[in-house]
Short mmCIF file of C-alpha atoms in Angstrom, two decimals:
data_model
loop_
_atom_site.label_atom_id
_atom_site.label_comp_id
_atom_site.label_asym_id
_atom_site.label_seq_id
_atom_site.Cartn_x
_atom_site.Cartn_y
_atom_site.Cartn_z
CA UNK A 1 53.15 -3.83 18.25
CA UNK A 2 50.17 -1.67 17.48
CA UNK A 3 46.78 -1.93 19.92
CA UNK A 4 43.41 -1.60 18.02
CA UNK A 5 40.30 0.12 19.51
CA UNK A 6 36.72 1.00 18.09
CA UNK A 7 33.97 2.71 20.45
CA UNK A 8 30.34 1.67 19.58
CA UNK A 9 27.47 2.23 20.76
CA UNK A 10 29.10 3.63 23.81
CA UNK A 11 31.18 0.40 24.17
CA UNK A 12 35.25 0.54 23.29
CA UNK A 13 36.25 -2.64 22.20
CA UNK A 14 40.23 -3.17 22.41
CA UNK A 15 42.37 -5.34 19.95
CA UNK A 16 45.48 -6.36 21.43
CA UNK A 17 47.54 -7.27 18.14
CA UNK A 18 46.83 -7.22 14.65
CA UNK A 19 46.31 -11.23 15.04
CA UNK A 20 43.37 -10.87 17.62
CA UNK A 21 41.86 -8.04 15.86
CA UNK A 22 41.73 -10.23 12.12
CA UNK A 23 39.80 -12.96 14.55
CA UNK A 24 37.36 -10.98 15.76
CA UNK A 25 37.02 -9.54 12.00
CA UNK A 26 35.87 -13.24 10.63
CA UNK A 27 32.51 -13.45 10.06
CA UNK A 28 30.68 -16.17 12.11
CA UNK A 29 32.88 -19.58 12.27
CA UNK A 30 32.33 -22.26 14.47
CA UNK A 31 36.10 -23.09 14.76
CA UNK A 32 36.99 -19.91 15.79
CA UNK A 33 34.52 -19.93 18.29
CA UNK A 34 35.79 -23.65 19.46
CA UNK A 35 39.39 -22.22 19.85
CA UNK A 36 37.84 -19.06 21.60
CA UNK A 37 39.14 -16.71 18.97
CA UNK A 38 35.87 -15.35 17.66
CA UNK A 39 34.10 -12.29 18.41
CA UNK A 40 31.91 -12.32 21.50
CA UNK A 41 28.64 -10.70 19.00
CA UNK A 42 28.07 -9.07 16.07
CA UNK A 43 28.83 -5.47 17.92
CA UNK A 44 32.29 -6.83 18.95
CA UNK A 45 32.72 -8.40 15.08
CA UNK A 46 31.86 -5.03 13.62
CA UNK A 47 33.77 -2.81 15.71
CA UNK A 48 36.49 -5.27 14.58
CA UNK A 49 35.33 -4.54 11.09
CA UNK A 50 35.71 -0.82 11.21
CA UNK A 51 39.27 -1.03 12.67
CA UNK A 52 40.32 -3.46 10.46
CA UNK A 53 39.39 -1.58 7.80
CA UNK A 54 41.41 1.84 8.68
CA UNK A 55 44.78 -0.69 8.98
CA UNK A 56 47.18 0.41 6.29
CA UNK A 57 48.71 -2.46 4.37
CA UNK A 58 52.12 -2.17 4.91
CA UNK A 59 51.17 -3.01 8.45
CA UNK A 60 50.71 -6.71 7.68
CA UNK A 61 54.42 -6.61 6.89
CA UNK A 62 55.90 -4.73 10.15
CA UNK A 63 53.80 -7.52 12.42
CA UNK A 64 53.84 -10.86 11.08
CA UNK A 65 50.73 -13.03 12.68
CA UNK A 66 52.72 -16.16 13.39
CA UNK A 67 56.34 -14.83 14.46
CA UNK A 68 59.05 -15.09 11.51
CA UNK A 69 61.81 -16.89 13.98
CA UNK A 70 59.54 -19.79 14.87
CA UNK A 71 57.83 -20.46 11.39
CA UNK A 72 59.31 -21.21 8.32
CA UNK A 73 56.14 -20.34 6.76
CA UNK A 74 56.37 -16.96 7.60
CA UNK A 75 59.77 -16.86 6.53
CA UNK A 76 58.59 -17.96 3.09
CA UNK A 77 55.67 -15.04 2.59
CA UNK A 78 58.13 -12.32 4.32
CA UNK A 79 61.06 -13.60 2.17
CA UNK A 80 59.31 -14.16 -1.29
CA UNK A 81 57.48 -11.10 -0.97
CA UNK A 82 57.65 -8.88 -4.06
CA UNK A 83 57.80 -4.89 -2.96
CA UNK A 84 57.97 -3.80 -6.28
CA UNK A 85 54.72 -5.06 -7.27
CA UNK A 86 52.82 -4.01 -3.83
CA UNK A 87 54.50 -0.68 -4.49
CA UNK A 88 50.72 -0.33 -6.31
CA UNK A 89 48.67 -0.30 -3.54
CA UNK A 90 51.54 0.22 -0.62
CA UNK A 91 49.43 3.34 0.51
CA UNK A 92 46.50 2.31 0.63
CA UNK A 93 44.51 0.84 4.11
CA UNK A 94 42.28 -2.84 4.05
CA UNK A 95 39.14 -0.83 3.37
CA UNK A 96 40.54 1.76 0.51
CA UNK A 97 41.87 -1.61 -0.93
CA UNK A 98 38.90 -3.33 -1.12
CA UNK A 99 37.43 -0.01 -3.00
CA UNK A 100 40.47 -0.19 -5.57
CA UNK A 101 39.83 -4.07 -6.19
CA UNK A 102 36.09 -3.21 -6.97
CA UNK A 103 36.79 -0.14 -9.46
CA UNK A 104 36.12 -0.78 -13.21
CA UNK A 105 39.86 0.19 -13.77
CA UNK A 106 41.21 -3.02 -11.65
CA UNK A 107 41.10 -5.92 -14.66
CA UNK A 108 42.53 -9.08 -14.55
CA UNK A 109 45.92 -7.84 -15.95
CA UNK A 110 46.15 -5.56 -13.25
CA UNK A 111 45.18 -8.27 -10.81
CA UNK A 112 47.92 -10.57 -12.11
CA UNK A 113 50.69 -8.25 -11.95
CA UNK A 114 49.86 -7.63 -8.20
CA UNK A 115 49.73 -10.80 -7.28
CA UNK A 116 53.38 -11.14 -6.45
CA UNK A 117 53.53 -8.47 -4.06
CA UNK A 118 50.18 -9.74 -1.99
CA UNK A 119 50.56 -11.37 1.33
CA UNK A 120 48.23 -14.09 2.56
CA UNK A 121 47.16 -11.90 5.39
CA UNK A 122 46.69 -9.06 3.50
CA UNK A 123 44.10 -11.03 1.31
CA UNK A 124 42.55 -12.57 4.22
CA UNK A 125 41.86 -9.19 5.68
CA UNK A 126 40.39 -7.51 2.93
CA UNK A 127 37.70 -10.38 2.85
CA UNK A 128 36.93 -9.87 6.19
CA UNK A 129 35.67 -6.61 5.05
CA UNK A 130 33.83 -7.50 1.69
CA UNK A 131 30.16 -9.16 1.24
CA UNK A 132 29.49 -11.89 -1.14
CA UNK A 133 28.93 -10.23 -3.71
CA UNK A 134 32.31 -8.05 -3.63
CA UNK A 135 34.28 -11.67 -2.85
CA UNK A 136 32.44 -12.84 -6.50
CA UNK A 137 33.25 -9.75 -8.36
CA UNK A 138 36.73 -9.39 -7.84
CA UNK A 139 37.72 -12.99 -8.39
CA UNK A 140 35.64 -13.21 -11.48
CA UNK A 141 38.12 -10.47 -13.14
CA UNK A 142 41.23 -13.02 -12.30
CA UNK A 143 42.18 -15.63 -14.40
CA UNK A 144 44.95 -17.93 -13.45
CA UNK A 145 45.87 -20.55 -16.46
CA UNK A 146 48.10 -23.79 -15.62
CA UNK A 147 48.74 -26.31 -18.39
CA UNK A 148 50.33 -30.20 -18.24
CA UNK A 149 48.07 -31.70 -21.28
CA UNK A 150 45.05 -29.62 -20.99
CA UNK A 151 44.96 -26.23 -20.15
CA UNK A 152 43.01 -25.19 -17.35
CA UNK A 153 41.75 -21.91 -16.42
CA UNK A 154 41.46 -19.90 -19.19
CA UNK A 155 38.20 -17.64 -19.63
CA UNK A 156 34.87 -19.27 -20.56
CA UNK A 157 36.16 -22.70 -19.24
CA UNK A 158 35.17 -25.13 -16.49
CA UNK A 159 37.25 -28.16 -15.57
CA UNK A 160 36.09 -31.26 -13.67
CA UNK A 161 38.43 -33.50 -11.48
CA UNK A 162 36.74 -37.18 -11.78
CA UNK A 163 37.18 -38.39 -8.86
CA UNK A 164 36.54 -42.00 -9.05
CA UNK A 165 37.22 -43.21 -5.69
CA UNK A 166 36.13 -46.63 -4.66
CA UNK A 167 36.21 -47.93 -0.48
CA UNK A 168 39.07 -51.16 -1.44
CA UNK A 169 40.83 -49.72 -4.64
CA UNK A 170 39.10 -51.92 -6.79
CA UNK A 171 40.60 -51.77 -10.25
CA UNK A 172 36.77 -52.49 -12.22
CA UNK A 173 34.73 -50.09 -9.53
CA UNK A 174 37.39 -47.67 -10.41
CA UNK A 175 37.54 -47.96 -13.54
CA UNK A 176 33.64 -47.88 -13.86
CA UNK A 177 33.23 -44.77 -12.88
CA UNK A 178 36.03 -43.06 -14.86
CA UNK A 179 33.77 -44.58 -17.57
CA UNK A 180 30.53 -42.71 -16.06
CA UNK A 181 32.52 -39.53 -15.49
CA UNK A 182 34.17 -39.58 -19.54
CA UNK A 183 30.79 -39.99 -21.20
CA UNK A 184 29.25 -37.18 -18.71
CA UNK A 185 31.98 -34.56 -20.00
CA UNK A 186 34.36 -34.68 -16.83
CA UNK A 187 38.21 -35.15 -16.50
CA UNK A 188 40.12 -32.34 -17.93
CA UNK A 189 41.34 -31.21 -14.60
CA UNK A 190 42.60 -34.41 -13.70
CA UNK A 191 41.96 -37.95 -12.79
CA UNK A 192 42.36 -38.51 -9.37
CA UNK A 193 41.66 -41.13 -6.98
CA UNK A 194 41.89 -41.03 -3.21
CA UNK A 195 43.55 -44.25 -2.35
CA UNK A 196 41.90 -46.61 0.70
CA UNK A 197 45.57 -47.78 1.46
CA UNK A 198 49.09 -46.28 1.74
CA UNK A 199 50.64 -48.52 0.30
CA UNK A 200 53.36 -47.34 -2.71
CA UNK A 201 52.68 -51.01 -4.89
CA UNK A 202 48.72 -49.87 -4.82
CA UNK A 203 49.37 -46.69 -5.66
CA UNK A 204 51.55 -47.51 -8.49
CA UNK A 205 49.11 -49.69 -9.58
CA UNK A 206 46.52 -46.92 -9.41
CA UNK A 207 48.51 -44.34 -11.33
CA UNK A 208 49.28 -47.27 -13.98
CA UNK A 209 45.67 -48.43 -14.70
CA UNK A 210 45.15 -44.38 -15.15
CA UNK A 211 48.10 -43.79 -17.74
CA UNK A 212 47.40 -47.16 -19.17
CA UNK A 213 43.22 -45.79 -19.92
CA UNK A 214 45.18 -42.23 -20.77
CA UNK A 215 47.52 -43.54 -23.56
CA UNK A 216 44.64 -45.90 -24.84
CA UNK A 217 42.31 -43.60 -25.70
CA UNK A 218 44.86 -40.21 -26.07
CA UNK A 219 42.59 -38.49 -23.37
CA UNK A 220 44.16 -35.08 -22.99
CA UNK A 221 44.56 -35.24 -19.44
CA UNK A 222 46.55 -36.49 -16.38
CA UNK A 223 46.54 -38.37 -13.34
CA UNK A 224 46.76 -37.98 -10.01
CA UNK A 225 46.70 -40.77 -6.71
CA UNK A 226 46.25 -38.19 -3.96
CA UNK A 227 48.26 -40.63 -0.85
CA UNK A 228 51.09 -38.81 1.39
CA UNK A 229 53.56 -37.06 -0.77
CA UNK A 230 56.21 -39.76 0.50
CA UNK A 231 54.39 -42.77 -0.82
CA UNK A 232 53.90 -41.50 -3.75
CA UNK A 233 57.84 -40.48 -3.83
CA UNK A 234 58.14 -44.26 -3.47
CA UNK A 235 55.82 -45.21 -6.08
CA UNK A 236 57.55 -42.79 -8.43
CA UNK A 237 61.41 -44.03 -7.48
CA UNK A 238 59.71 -47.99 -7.85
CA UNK A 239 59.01 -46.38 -11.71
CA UNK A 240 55.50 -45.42 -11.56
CA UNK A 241 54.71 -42.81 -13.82
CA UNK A 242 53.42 -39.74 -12.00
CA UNK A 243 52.22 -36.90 -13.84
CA UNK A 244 51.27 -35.01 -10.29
CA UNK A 245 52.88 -35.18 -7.32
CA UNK A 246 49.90 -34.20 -4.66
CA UNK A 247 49.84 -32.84 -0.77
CA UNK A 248 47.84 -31.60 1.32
CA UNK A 249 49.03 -28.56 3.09
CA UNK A 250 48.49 -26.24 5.77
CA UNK A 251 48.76 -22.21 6.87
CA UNK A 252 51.50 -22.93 9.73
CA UNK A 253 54.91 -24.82 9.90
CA UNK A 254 53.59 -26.72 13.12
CA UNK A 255 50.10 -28.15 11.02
CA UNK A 256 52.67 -29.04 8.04
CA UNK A 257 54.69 -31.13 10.45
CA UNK A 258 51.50 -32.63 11.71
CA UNK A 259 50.98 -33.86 8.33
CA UNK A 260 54.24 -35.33 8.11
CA UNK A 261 55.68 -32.53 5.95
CA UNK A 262 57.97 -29.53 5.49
CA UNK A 263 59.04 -26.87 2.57
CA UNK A 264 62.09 -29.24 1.95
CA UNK A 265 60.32 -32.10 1.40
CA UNK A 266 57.84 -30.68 -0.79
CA UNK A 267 60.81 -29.24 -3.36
CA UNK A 268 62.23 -32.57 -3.17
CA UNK A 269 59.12 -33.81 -4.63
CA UNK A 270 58.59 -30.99 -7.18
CA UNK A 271 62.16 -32.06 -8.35
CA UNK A 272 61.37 -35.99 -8.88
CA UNK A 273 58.09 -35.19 -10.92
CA UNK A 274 59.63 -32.45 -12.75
CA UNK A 275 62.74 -34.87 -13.57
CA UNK A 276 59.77 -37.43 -15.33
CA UNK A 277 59.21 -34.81 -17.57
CA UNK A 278 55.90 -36.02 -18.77
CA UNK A 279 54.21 -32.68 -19.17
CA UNK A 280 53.04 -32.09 -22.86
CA UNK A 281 51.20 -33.00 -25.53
CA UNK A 282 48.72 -36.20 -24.72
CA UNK A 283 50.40 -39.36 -26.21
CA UNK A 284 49.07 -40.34 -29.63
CA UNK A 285 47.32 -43.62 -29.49
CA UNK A 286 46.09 -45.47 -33.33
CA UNK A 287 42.50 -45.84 -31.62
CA UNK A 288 42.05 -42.13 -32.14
CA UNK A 289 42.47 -39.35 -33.99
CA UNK A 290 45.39 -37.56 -34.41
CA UNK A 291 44.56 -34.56 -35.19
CA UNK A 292 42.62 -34.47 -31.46
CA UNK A 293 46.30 -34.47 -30.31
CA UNK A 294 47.07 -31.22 -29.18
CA UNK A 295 50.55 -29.75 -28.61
CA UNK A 296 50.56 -27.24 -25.53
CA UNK A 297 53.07 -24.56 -24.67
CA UNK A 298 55.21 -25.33 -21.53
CA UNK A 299 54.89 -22.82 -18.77
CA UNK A 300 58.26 -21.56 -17.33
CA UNK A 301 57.95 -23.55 -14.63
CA UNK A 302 56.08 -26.91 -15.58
CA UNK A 303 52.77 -27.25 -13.22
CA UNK A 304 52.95 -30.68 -12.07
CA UNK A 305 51.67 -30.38 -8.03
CA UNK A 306 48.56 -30.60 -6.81
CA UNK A 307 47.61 -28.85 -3.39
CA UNK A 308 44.64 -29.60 -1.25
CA UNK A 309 43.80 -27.23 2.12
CA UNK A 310 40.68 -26.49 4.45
CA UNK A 311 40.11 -24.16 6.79
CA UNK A 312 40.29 -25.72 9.91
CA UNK A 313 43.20 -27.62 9.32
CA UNK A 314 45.41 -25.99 11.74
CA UNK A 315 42.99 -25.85 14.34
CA UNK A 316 42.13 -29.34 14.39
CA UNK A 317 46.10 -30.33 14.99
CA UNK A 318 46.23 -27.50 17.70
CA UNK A 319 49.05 -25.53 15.43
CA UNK A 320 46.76 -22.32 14.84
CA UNK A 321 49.80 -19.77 16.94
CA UNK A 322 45.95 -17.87 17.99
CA UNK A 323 45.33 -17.16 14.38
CA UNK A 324 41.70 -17.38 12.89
CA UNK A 325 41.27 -20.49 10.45
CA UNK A 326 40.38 -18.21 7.72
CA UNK A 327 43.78 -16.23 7.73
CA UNK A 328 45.95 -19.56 8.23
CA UNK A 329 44.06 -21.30 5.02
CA UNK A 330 45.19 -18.27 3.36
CA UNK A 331 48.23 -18.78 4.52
CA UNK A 332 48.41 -22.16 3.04
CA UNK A 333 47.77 -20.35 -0.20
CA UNK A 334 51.43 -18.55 0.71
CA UNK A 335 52.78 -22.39 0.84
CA UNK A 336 50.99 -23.67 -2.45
CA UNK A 337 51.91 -20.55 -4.80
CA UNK A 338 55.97 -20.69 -4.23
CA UNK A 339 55.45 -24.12 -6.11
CA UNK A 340 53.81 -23.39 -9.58
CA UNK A 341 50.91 -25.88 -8.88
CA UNK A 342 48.72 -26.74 -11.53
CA UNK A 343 45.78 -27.40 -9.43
CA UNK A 344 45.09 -25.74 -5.74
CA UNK A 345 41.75 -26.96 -4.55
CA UNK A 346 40.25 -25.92 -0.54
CA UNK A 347 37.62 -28.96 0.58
CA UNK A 348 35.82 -26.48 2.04
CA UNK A 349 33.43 -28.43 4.07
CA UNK A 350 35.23 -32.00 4.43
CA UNK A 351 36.55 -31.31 7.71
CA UNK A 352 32.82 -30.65 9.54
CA UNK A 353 30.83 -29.01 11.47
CA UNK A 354 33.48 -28.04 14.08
CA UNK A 355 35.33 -25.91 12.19
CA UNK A 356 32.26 -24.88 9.17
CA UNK A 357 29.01 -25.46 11.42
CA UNK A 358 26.58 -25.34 8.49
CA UNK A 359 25.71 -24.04 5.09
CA UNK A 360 26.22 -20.39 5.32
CA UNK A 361 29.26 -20.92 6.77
CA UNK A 362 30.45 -23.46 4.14
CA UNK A 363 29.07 -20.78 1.66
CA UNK A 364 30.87 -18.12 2.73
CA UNK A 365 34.05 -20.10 3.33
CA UNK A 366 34.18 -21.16 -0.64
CA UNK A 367 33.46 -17.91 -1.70
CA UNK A 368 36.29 -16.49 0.78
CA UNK A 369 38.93 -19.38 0.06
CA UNK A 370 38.68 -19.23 -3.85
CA UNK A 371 38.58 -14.77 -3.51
CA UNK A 372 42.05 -15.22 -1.56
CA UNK A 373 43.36 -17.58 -3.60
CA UNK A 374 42.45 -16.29 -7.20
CA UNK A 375 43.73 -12.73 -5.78
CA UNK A 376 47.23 -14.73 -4.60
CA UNK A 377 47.87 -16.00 -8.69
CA UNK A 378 46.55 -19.35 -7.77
CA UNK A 379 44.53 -21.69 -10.02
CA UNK A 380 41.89 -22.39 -7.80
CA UNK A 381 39.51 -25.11 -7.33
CA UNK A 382 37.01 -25.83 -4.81
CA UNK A 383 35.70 -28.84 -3.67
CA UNK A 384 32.04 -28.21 -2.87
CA UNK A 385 31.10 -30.26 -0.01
CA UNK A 386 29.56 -31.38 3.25
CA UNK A 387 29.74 -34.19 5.96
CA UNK A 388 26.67 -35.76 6.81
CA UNK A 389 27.06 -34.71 9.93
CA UNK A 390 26.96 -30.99 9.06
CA UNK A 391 23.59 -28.98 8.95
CA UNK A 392 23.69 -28.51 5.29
CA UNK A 393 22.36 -30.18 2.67
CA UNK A 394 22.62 -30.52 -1.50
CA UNK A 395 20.61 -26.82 -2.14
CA UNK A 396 23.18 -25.29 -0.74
CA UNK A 397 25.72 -26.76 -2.55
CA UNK A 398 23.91 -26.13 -5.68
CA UNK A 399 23.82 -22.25 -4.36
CA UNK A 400 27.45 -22.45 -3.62
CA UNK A 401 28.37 -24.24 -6.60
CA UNK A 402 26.66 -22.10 -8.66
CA UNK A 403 28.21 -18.53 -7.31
CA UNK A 404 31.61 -20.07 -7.80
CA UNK A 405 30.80 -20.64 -11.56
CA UNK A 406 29.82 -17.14 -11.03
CA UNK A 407 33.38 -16.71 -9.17
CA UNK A 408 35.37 -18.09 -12.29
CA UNK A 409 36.72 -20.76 -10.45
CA UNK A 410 39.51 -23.15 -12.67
CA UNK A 411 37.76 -26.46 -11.56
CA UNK A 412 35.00 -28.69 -9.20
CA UNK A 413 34.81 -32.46 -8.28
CA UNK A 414 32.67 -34.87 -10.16
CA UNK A 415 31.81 -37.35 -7.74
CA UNK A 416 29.28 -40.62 -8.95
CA UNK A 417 26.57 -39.45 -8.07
CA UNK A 418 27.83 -36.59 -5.50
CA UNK A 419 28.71 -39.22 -2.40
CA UNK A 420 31.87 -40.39 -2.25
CA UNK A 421 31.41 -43.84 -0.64
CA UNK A 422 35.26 -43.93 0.36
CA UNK A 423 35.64 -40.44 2.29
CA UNK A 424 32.29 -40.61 3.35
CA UNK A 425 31.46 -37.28 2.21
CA UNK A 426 29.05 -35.36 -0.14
CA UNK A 427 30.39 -33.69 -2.56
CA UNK A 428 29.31 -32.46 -6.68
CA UNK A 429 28.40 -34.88 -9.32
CA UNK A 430 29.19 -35.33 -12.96
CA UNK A 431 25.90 -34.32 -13.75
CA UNK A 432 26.12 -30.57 -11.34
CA UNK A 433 29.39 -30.56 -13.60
CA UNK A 434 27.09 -30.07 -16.43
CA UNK A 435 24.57 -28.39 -15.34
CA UNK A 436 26.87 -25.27 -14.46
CA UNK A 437 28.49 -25.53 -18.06
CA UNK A 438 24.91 -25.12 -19.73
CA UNK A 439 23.46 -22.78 -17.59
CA UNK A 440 26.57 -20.44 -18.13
CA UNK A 441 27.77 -21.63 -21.31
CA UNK A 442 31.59 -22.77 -20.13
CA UNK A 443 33.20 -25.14 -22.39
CA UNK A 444 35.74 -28.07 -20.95
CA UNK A 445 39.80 -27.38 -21.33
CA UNK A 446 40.19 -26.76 -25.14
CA UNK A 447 42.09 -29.85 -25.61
CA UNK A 448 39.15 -31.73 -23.87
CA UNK A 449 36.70 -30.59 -25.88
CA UNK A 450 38.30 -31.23 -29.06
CA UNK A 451 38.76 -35.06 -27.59
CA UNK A 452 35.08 -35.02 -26.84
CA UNK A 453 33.87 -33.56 -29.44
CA UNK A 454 35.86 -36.47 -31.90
CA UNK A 455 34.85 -39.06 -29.25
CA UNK A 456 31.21 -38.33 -29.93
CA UNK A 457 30.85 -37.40 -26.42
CA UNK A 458 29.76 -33.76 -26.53
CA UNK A 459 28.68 -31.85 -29.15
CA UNK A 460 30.51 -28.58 -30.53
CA UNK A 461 27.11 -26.77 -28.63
CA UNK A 462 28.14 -28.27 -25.17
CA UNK A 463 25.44 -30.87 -25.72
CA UNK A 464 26.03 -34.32 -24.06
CA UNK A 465 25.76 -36.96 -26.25
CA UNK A 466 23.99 -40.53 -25.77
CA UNK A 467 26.48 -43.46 -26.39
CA UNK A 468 25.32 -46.96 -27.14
CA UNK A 469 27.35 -50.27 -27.38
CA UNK A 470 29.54 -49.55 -30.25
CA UNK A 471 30.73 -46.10 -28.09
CA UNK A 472 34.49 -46.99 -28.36
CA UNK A 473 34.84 -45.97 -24.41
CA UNK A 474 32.16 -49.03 -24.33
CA UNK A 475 33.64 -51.85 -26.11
CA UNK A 476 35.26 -54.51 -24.41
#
C-alpha cells in the first residue's frame, strides 16, 4: 500500500493510504469533518489536491478503499469492471484525466463508451480535483437515455418526477396534486409518492389509484410508491401492478444492510418487476387520442428500478470503512448501474446539516453527485433540496437548480409548491420545473409532450396553457 506526501509551504503533509488521502481531497463537508476524516485546513486539503492529482488510475484498482474480502460492494465494482474500455485512459493520472475529460475531442460518444471501464472511486477522485465549472462541462457532454413509456434523457429534454406526497396517504390530497402537477407540465419521469405507512395493502392501493389515473387518461408515464423494496415485493406478489420497483441504496455493504438490503435481494426484485412486463407503449384509453399513443423501443435490458442515494448515508449508520461520504455516494452509483435503472436520483440535501452544513456545500454536492454519476452511464436525477434546519434557503436552490439544467441532468422533483408536508423537507416546485424549461428551452419526454400538447396542456412553444372547467383532467 502506497504512502502519499506533498511539502507546502515548508510543511510535508503525509497520506497514509489512498483512502485517507481522497478524504482530505474533498472539498469542505461537514460530515467528513463529524467523522474526523476531513482535512485539518485548506493547506492540508490542497496539498491533498496536488497528490491526488499525480495518482495514476490504475492505482484505484491495485488498492481498493473498502477491502474486497469484507464488502460485496467492492466485489461488484472490482468484478464488473470493464478493462477493455479503461484501456483508453489506463495511462493516464487523476489530474491528466480531468484534462482529457475537458478537451473538445472527449464527446458524449466517447464518454459513453468509457463508462464501463470507470470505477466509482476513480470518478470521485477526479472531482475532487475539478471546479464547478469543469464538474458542469463534462457532464453536459453525457447523455444517458432510459425508456419504460416515456423516454427520458435524451438531449434538449427535462423530466419532472411529481411527487405528490400527502402526510396520511389520502387518496383525494393525492390525487389533487397529481392534478396541479399534470396541468403545470410535470410527470414524465414518473409518478411517485412517498408512502406515510409500510404497509403492502396501502401501497397497493397507492400504485392502483396511479395506474387507474394512467390508463384513464393514456398519460405516457409510470408509477412509482417509493416504500422498502420488500413491501413493495409484497404488494406486487398480492397483484399490484408495479411498473418500478424502488430502493434506496448506499456506497458500502454494511449501510445496505442497515437499510435492510443486499445485492441478492435487489436482483430478486429486478426479476419480479421485469416478470410484469409492463414496460411499453402507454395503454390506449377511448378518452384520448390515439394517435398520442406512442410505441417505444425496448432497451436490452428493460429499465424498471428506481434508485435513491445521499451522501451521508453511510456515515449516518456508522458503515463509512474511513471513507469520505463523497467517494461512498459514488460508490452507490457502482450499486445502482449493475441494475439498468431507469431513474437514479441523489437527495442531495435531505439528510441535513450534519453531513451538507449549508448551501455551498449542498451546491457543490449536486453538482459533484450528478458529474460522477452521468460520467458512470447513469441517468441521473437530482433532488434539489434542503431541511429547514440547514443554513440554506430557496436562492440557492434556484442557483443549484439552475446549473444542473446547465449540467444536463435527466430529471428534478416537482413538489406542490416546493415543501413536501410529509418528509418535511424543501424541495423544487412544479412551477421551478417550468421555469428551467423556458429559460433554456428543454421540452418534456417526447411522448409527454405529444400527450400535452393534445391535452391542451402545453403548447407546441413550451407555453403552459390555462384550463377551465371543461379541461377533461377537470371534469368530474
Amino acid at each position: 500500500m502506497a504512502v502519499y506526501r506533498s511539502t507546502l509551504r515548508g510543511v510535508t503533509y503525509t497520506f497514509p493510504d489512498l483512502r485517507t488521502l481522497l478524504a482530505k481531497a474533498t472539498p469542505a463537508r461537514s460530515g467528513d469533518e463529524l467523522a474526523g476524516l476531513a482535512a485539518g485546513g485548506a493547506l492540508e486539503r490542497v496539498a491533498a489536491q496536488c497528490v491526488l492529482a499525480d495518482v495514476p488510475l490504475t492505482q484505484f484498482l491495485a488498492e481498493p478503499v473498502v477491502p474486497y474480502e469484507s464488502d460485496e460492494i467492492t466485489r461488484l465494482i472490482v468484478d464488473t469492471h470493464d478493462r477493455a474500455a479503461f484501456s483508453a485512459v489506463a495511462g493516464l493520472t487523476v489530474g491528466a484525466f480531468r484534462d482529457w475529460l475537458l478537451r473538445y475531442e472527449t464527446d458524449g460518444a466517447t464518454l459513453a463508451a468509457l463508462a464501463p471501464g470507470l470505477t466509482p472511486e476513480t470518478v470521485a477522485a477526479v472531482s475532487k480535483v475539478m471546479r464547478n465549472q469543469d464538474l458542469i462541462l463534462v457532464a453536459s457532454k453525457c447523455e444517458v437515455v432510459t425508456r419504460f413509456r416515456s423516454t427520458l434523457g435524451g438531449r434538449g429534454t427535462l423530466a419532472i418526477r411529481l411527487q405528490p406526497n400527502h402526510p396520511t396517504d389520502d387518496p383525494h390530497g393525492i390525487a389533487a396534486s397529481i392534478l396541479d402537477g399534470l396541468l403545470y407540465g410535470c410527470g414524465d419521469a414518473c409518478i411517485g409518492i412517498n408512502p406515510a405507512t409500510d404497509s403492502p395493502a396501502r401501497v397497493a392501493e397507492l400504485i392502483r389509484l396511479i395506474d387507474q389515473l394512467i390508463q384513464t387518461y393514456a398519460i405516457p408515464t409510470q408509477s412509482c410508491v417509493l416504500a422498502h423494496l420488500t413491501t413493495q415485493l409484497a404488494a406486487l406478489r398480492a397483484g399490484a401492478p408495479v411498473d418500478l420497483m424502488f430502493q434506496s441504496i448506499a456506497g458500502t455493504e454494511a449501510a445496505n444492510t442497515s437499510f435492510g438490503i443486499n445485492l441478492a435481494l435487489l436482483r430478486e426484485a429486478q426479476s419480479a418487476t421485469l416478470s410484469l412486463r409492463r414496460h411499453g407503449p402507454t395503454p390506449r384509453s377511448a378518452s384520448t387520442d390515439p394517435a398520442a399513443t406512442t410505441t417505444i423501443s425496448s432497451p436490452a435490458v428493460p429499465n424498471v428500478m428506481y434508485f435513491e442515494t445521499g451522501q451521508g448515508s453511510c456515515l449516518s449508520a456508522n458503515a463509512h470503512h474511513g471513507v469520505d461520504q463523497q467517494t461512498l455516494e459514488a460508490r452507490a452509483y457502482g450499486v445502482a448501474r449493475a441494475f439498468s435503472p431507469l431513474l437514479v436520483n441523489t437527495v442531495v440535501g435531505f439528510i441535513g446539516p450534519e453531513y451538507l452544513y449549508d448551501g455551498k456545500q449542498i451546491i457543490r454536492a449536486g453538482l459533484e453527485d450528478h458529474f460522477c454519476g452521468k460520467l458512470l452511464g447513469l441517468p441521473m436525477g437530482v433532488d434539489v433540496c434542503h431541511t429547514n434546519h440547514a443554513s440554506a434557503d430557496q436562492d440557492d436552490m434556484d442557483t443549484l437548480l439552475t446549473l444542473l439544467g446547465a449540467a444536463g441532468v435527466n430529471y428534478l422533483m416537482g413538489v406542490p409548491g416546493a415543501d413536501d408536508i410529509m418528509l418535511g423537507y424543501q424541495s423544487t416546485s412544479f412551477h421551478d420545473a417550468h421555469y428551467l424549461r423556458q429559460l433554456l428551452r428543454l421540452a418534456p419526454a417526447p411522448e409527454f409532450a405529444a400527450w400535452l400538447e393534445h391535452m391542451k396542456i402545453q403548447s407546441p412553444a413550451l407555453r403552459l396553457l390555462p384550463a377551465d372547467r371543461t379541461h377533461p383532467l377537470l371534469r368530474p
